[in-house]
GROMACS .gro file of C-alpha atoms in nm:
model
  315
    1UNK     CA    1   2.956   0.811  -1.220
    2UNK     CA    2   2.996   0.454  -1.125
    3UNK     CA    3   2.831   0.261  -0.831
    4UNK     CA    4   3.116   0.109  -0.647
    5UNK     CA    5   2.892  -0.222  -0.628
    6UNK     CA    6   2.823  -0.343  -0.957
    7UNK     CA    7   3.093  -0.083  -1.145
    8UNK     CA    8   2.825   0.001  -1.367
    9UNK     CA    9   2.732   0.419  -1.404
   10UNK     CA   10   2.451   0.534  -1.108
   11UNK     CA   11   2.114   0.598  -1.335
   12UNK     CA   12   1.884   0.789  -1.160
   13UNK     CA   13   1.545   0.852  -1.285
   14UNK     CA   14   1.335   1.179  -1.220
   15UNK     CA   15   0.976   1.254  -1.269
   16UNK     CA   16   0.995   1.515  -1.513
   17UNK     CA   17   1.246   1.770  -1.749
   18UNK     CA   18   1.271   2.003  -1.394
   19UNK     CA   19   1.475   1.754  -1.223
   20UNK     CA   20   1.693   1.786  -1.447
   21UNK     CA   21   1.733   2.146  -1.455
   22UNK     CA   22   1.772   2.152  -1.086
   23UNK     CA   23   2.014   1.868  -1.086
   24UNK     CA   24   2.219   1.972  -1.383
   25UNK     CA   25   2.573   1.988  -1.175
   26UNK     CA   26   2.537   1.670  -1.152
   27UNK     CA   27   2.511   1.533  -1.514
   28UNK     CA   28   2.906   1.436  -1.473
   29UNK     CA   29   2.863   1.232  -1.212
   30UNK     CA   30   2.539   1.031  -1.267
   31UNK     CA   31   2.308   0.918  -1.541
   32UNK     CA   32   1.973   1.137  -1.554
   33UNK     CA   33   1.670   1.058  -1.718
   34UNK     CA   34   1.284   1.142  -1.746
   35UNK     CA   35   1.076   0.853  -1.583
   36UNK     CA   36   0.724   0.902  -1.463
   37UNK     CA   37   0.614   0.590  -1.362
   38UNK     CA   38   0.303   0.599  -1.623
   39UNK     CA   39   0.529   0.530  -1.901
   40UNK     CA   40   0.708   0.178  -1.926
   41UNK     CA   41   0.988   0.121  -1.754
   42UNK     CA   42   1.296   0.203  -1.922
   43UNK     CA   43   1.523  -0.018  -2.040
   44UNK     CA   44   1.872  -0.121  -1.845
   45UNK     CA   45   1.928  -0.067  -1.433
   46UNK     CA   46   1.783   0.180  -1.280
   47UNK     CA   47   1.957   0.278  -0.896
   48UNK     CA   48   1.737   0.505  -0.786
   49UNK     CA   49   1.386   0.613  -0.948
   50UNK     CA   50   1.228   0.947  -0.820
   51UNK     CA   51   0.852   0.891  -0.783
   52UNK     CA   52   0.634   1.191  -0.870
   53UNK     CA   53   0.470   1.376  -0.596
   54UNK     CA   54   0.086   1.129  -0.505
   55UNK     CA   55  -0.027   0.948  -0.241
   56UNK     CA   56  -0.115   0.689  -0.432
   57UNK     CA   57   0.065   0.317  -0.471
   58UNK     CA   58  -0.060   0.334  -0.812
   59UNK     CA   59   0.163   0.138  -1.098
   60UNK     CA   60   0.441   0.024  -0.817
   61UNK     CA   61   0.309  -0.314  -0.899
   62UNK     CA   62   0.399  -0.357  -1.253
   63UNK     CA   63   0.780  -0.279  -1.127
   64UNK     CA   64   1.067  -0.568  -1.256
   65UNK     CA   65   1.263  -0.571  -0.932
   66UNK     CA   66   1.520  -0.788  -1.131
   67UNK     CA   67   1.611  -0.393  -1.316
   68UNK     CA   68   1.512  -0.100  -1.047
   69UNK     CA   69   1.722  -0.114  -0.700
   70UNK     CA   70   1.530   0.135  -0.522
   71UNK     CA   71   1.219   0.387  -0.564
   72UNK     CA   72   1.234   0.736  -0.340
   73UNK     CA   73   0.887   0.878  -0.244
   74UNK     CA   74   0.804   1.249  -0.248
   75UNK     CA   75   0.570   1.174   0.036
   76UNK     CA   76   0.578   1.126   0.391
   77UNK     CA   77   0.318   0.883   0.431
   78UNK     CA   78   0.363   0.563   0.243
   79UNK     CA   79   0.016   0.375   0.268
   80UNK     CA   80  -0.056   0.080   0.044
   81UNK     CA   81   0.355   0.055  -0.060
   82UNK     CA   82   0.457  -0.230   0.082
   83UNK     CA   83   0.156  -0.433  -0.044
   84UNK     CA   84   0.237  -0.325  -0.421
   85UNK     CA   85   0.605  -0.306  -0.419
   86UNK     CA   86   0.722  -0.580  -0.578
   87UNK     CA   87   1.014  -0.843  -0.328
   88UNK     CA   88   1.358  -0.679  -0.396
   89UNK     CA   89   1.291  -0.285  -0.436
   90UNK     CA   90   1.415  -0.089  -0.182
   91UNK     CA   91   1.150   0.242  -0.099
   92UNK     CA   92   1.224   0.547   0.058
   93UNK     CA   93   0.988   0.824   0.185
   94UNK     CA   94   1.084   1.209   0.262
   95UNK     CA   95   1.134   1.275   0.597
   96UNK     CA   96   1.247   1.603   0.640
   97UNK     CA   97   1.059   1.764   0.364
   98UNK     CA   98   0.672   1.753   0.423
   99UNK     CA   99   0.632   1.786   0.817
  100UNK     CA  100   0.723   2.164   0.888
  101UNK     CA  101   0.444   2.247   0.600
  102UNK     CA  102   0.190   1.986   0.742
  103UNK     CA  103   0.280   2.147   1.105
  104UNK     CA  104   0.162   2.514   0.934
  105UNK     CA  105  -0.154   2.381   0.785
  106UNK     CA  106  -0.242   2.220   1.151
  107UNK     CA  107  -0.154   2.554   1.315
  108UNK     CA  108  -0.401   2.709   1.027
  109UNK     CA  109  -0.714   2.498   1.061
  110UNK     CA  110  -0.707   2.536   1.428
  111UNK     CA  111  -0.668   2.901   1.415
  112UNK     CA  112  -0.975   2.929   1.191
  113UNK     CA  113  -1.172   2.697   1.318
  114UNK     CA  114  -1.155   2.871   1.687
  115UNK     CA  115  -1.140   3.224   1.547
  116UNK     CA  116  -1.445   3.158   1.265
  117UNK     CA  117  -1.250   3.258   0.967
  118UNK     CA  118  -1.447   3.011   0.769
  119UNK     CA  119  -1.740   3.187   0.869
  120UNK     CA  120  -1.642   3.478   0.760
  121UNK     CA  121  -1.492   3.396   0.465
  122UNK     CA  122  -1.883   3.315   0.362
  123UNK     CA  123  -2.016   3.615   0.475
  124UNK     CA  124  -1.836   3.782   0.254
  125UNK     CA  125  -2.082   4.170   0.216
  126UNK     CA  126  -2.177   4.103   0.536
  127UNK     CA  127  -2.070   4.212   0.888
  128UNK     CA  128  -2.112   3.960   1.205
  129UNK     CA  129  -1.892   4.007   1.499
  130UNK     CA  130  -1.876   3.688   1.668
  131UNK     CA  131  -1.754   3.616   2.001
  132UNK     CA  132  -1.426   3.321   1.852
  133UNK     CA  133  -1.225   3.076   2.102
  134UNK     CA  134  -0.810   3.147   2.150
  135UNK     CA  135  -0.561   2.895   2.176
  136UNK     CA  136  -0.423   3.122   2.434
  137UNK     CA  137  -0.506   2.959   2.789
  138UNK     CA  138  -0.613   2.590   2.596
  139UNK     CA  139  -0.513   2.259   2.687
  140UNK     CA  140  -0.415   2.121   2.390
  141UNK     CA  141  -0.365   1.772   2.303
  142UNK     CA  142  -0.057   1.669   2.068
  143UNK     CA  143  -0.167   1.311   1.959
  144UNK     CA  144   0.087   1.143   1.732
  145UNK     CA  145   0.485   1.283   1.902
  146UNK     CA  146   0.693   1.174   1.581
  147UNK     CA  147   0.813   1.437   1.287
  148UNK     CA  148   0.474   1.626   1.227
  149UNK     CA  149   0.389   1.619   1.613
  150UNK     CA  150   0.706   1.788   1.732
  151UNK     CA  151   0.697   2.063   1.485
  152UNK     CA  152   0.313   2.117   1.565
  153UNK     CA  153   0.502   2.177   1.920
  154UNK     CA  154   0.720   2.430   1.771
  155UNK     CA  155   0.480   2.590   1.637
  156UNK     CA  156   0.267   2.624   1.876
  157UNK     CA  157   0.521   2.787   2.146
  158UNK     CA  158   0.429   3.159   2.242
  159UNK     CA  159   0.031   3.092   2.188
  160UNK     CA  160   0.002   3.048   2.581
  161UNK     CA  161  -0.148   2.692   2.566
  162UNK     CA  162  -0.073   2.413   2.809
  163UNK     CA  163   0.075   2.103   2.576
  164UNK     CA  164  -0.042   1.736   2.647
  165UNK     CA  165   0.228   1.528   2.425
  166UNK     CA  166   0.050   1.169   2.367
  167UNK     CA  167   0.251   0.876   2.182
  168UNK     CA  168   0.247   0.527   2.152
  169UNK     CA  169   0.401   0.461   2.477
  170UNK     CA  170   0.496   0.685   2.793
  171UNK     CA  171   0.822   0.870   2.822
  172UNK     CA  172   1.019   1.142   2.961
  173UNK     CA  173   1.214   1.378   2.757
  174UNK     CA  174   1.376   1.727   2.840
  175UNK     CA  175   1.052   1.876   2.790
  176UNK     CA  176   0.889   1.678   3.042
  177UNK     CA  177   0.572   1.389   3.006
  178UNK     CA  178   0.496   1.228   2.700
  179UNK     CA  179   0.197   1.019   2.823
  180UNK     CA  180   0.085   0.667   2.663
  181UNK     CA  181  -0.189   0.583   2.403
  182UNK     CA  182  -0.299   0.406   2.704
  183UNK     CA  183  -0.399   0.757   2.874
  184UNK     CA  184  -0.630   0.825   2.602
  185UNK     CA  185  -0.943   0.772   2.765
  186UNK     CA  186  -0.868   0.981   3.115
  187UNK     CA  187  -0.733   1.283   2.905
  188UNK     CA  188  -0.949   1.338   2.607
  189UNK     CA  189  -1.234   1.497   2.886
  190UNK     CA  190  -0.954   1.759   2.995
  191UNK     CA  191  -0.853   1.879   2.652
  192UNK     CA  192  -0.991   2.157   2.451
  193UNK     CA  193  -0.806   2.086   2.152
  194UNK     CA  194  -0.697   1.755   1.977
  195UNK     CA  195  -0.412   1.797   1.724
  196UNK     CA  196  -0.394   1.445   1.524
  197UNK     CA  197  -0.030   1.355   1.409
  198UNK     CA  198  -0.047   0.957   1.413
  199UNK     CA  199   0.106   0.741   1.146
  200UNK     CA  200  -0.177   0.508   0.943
  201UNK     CA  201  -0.212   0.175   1.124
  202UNK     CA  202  -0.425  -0.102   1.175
  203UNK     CA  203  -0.403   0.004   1.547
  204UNK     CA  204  -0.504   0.398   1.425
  205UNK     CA  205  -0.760   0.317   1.219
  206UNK     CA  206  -1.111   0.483   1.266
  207UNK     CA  207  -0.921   0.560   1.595
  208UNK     CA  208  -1.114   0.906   1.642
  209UNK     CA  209  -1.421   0.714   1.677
  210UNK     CA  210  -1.799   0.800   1.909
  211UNK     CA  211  -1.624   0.725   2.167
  212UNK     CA  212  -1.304   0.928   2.141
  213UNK     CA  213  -1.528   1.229   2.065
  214UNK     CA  214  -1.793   1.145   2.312
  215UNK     CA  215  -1.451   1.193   2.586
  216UNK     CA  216  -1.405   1.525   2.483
  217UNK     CA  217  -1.619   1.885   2.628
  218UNK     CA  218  -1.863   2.063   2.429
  219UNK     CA  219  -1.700   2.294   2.161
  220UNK     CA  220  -1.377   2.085   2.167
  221UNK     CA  221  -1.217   2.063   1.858
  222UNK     CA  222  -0.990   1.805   1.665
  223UNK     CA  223  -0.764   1.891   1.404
  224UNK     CA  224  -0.655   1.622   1.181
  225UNK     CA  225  -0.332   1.626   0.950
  226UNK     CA  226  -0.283   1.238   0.939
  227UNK     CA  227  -0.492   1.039   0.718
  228UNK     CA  228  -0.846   0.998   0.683
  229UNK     CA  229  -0.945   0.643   0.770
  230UNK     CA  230  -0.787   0.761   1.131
  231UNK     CA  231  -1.113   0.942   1.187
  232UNK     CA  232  -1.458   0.737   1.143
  233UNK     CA  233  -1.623   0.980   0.914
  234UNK     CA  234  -2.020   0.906   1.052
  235UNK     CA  235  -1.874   0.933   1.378
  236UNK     CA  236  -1.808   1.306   1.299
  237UNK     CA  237  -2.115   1.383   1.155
  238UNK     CA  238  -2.322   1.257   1.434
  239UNK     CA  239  -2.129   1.510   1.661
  240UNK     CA  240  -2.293   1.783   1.452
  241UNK     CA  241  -2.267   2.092   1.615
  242UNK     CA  242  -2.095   1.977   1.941
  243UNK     CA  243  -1.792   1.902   1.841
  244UNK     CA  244  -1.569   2.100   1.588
  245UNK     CA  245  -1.336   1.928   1.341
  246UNK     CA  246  -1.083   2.091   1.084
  247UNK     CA  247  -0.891   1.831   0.853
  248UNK     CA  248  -0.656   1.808   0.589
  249UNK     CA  249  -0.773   1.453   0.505
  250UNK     CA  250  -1.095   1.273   0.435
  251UNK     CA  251  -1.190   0.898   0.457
  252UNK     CA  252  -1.301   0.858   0.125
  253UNK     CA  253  -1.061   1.119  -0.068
  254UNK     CA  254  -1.123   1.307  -0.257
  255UNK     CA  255  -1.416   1.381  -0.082
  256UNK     CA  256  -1.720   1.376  -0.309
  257UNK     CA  257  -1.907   1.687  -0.367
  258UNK     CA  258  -2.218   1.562  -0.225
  259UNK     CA  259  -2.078   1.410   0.075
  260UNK     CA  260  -2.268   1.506   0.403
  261UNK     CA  261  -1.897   1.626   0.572
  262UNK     CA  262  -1.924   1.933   0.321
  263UNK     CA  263  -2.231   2.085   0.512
  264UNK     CA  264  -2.150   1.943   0.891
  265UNK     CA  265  -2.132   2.206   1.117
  266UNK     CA  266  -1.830   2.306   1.284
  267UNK     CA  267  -1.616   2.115   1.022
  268UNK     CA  268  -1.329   2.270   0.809
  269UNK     CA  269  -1.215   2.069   0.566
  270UNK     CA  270  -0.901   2.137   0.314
  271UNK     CA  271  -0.815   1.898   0.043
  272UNK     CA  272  -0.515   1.695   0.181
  273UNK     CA  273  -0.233   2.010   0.059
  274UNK     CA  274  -0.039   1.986   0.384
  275UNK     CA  275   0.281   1.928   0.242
  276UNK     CA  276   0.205   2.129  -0.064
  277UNK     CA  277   0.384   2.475   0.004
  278UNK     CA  278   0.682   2.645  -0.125
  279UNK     CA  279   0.921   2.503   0.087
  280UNK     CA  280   0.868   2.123  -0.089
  281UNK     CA  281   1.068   2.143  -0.334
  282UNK     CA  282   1.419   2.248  -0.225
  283UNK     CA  283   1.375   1.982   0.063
  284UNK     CA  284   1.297   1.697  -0.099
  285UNK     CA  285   1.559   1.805  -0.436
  286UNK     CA  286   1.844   1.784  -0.059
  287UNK     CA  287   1.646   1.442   0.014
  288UNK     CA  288   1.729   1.325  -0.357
  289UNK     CA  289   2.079   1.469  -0.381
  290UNK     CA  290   2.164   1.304  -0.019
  291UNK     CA  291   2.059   0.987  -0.155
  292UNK     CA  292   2.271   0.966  -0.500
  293UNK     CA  293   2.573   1.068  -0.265
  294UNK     CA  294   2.460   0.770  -0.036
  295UNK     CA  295   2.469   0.573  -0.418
  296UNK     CA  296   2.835   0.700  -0.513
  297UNK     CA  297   2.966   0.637  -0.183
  298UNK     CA  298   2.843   0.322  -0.167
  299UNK     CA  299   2.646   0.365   0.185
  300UNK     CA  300   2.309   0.288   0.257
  301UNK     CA  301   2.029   0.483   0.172
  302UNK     CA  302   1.849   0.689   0.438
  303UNK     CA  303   1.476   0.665   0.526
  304UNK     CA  304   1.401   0.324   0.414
  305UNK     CA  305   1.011   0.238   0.488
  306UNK     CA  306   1.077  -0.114   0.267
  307UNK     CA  307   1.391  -0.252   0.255
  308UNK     CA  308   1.478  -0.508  -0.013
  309UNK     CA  309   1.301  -0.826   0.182
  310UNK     CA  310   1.022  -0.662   0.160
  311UNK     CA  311   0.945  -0.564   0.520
  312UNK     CA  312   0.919  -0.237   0.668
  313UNK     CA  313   1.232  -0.109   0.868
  314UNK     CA  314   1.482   0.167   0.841
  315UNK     CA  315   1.804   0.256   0.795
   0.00000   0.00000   0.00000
C-alpha cells in the first residue's frame, strides 16, 4: 500500500462507486476513492486519477500539479491534453482497450454503406432490391497503419480484398509494402475504398480535402474512424452523390441536427461510439490495474502521451 518513492500509501482515484466494486481485491493494497473530475479536487496526493470515459480536455486545467502525479485516460485519442494539462502531471491514454471496437465499427460502416443497409433501414414497409457493392474483389486503402489500422487489417482478412497499407513513411514488414503518405496522390485513383485510421495532427488536419476526394473513382467510398477535423466537412458535401462517406466522427461534434451532412447523399454517419462496446470495460479496468502495479513496483507507467515536462513522448 505504499509507493516505494515517497513511502506514503498509493491513492488512486476512480470515476465512480463501480470502480470500486470491480477493484475491490485491491482495497489492501491501495487507497480507493470516488473522483470525477467535476467535483474539487480532493484533498492530499493523489498517484494516479482515473478520468471518466469523454473526449473532452474539459476541467484538466484547474488541476494543482503540486498534489496529482498522474491522470489515466479512458480514451485513445488525447486531443487538446497537452494544452490543458497543467507542467508536472503525467497523462496516460488506453491503448489496448478502444482499437479492436473502433476496428468493428469501421468494418460496419463500410459494410453498410456498400451493401445499402442504411437504405433499407428507411424503407422500412417497403421492398427495393438494389443492386449493393462487395468488399470482395476491392482495393482497399488502409490509411493510418498504427493500433486501429492493423486491426482494421485483421478484420478485414477472408473478405477477398486487395490491402493498400499507407503510413507516415514507407516500410517493409512481413506482410509486405507499407507505402508513404507521400504516395497519396498516385494511389487514391486506384482505390475503391479508403479506411481512415490517422492520429489528429496539424499535418492530418482537413487532410481528406477536394482534392483527396477528387483522386478517388466514382462510387468510391471513405470510411472515417479518426477524428473529424481530418475530413473538411464542405469538401464532403460538395461530392454529393459521387462519392460515399460513412464516419464515426464529425467536424463540428456533435453534429447539429440541422447540419447539411445529415441529408448528403451517400453519407453514413454514427455518433463517434467506436470504442463504446462491451468489450471497454474489462480492457481498460487491465489498463488501470497494470498501472497501480507499475505504482507499487515502483516502474514507470505505460502509455504516457505527456510525460511530467510537459511534452508528448512515451514510455
Amino acid at each position: 500500500m505504499i509507493d516505494p518513492m515517497t513511502d506514503q500509501p498509493v491513492h488512486v482515484t476512480v470515476p465512480d462507486e463501480g470502480w470500486l466494486d470491480r477493484l475491490e481485491d485491491l482495497h489492501d493494497r491501495v487507497e480507493l476513492s470516488v473522483w470525477d473530475f467535476a467535483a474539487p479536487q480532493p484533498d492530499g496526493r493523489i498517484d494516479l486519477a482515473v478520468r471518466p470515459y469523454t473526449p473532452s480536455p474539459g476541467g484538466l486545467a484547474t488541476l494543482d500539479a503540486s498534489r496529482i502525479v498522474a491522470v489515466q485516460l479512458q480514451t485513445l485519442g488525447f486531443d487538446g491534453v497537452p494544452d490543458q494539462l497543467p507542467a508536472g502531471i503525467i497523462c496516460c491514454n488506453a491503448v489496448g482497450v478502444h482499437e479492436g471496437s473502433t476496428a468493428e465499427l469501421a468494418i460496419a460502416l463500410l459494410l453498410a454503406s456498400q451493401r445499402n443497409l442504411d437504405a433499407y433501414a428507411r424503407e422500412r414497409g417497403e421492398w427495393h432490391r438494389r443492386w449493393g457493392t462487395s468488399i470482395a474483389d476491392r482495393r482497399v486503402m488502409l490509411l493510418g497503419y498504427g493500433g486501429i489500422g492493423t486491426e482494421i487489417e485483421k478484420r478485414l482478412e477472408g473478405f477477398d480484398a486487395e490491402l493498400v497499407r499507407v503510413a507516415g513513411h514507407a516500410r517493409k514488414d512481413e506482410r509486405g509494402e507499407i507505402h508513404g503518405s507521400d504516395e497519396l496522390a498516385r494511389l487514391l485513383p486506384t482505390v475503391d475504398v479508403v479506411m481512415v485510421a490517422v492520429p489528429l495532427s496539424p499535418a492530418n488536419v482537413g487532410l481528406i480535402d477536394d482534392e483527396f476526394l477528387n483522386a478517388l473513382p466514382d462510387d468510391a467510398v471513405v470510411v472515417n474512424v479518426s477524428r473529424g477535423k481530418i475530413a473538411d466537412t464542405d469538401a464532403i458535401v460538395r461530392q454529393t452523390g459521387r462519392i460515399r462517406y460513412a464516419t464515426d466522427v464529425t467536424d463540428p461534434e456533435p453534429l447539429p441536427a440541422d447540419h447539411p451532412l445529415w441529408s448528403t447523399p451517400g453519407v453514413l454517419v454514427s455518433p463517434h461510439v467506436g470504442g463504446m462496446s462491451s468489450a471497454m470495460q474489462p480492457r481498460i479496468d487491465r489498463v488501470v490495474r497494470d498501472q497501480i502495479t507499475r505504482l507499487l513496483n515502483g516502474e514507470p507507467l505505460a502509455s504516457v502521451v505527456v510525460p511530467a515536462e510537459g511534452l508528448e513522448g512515451s514510455t
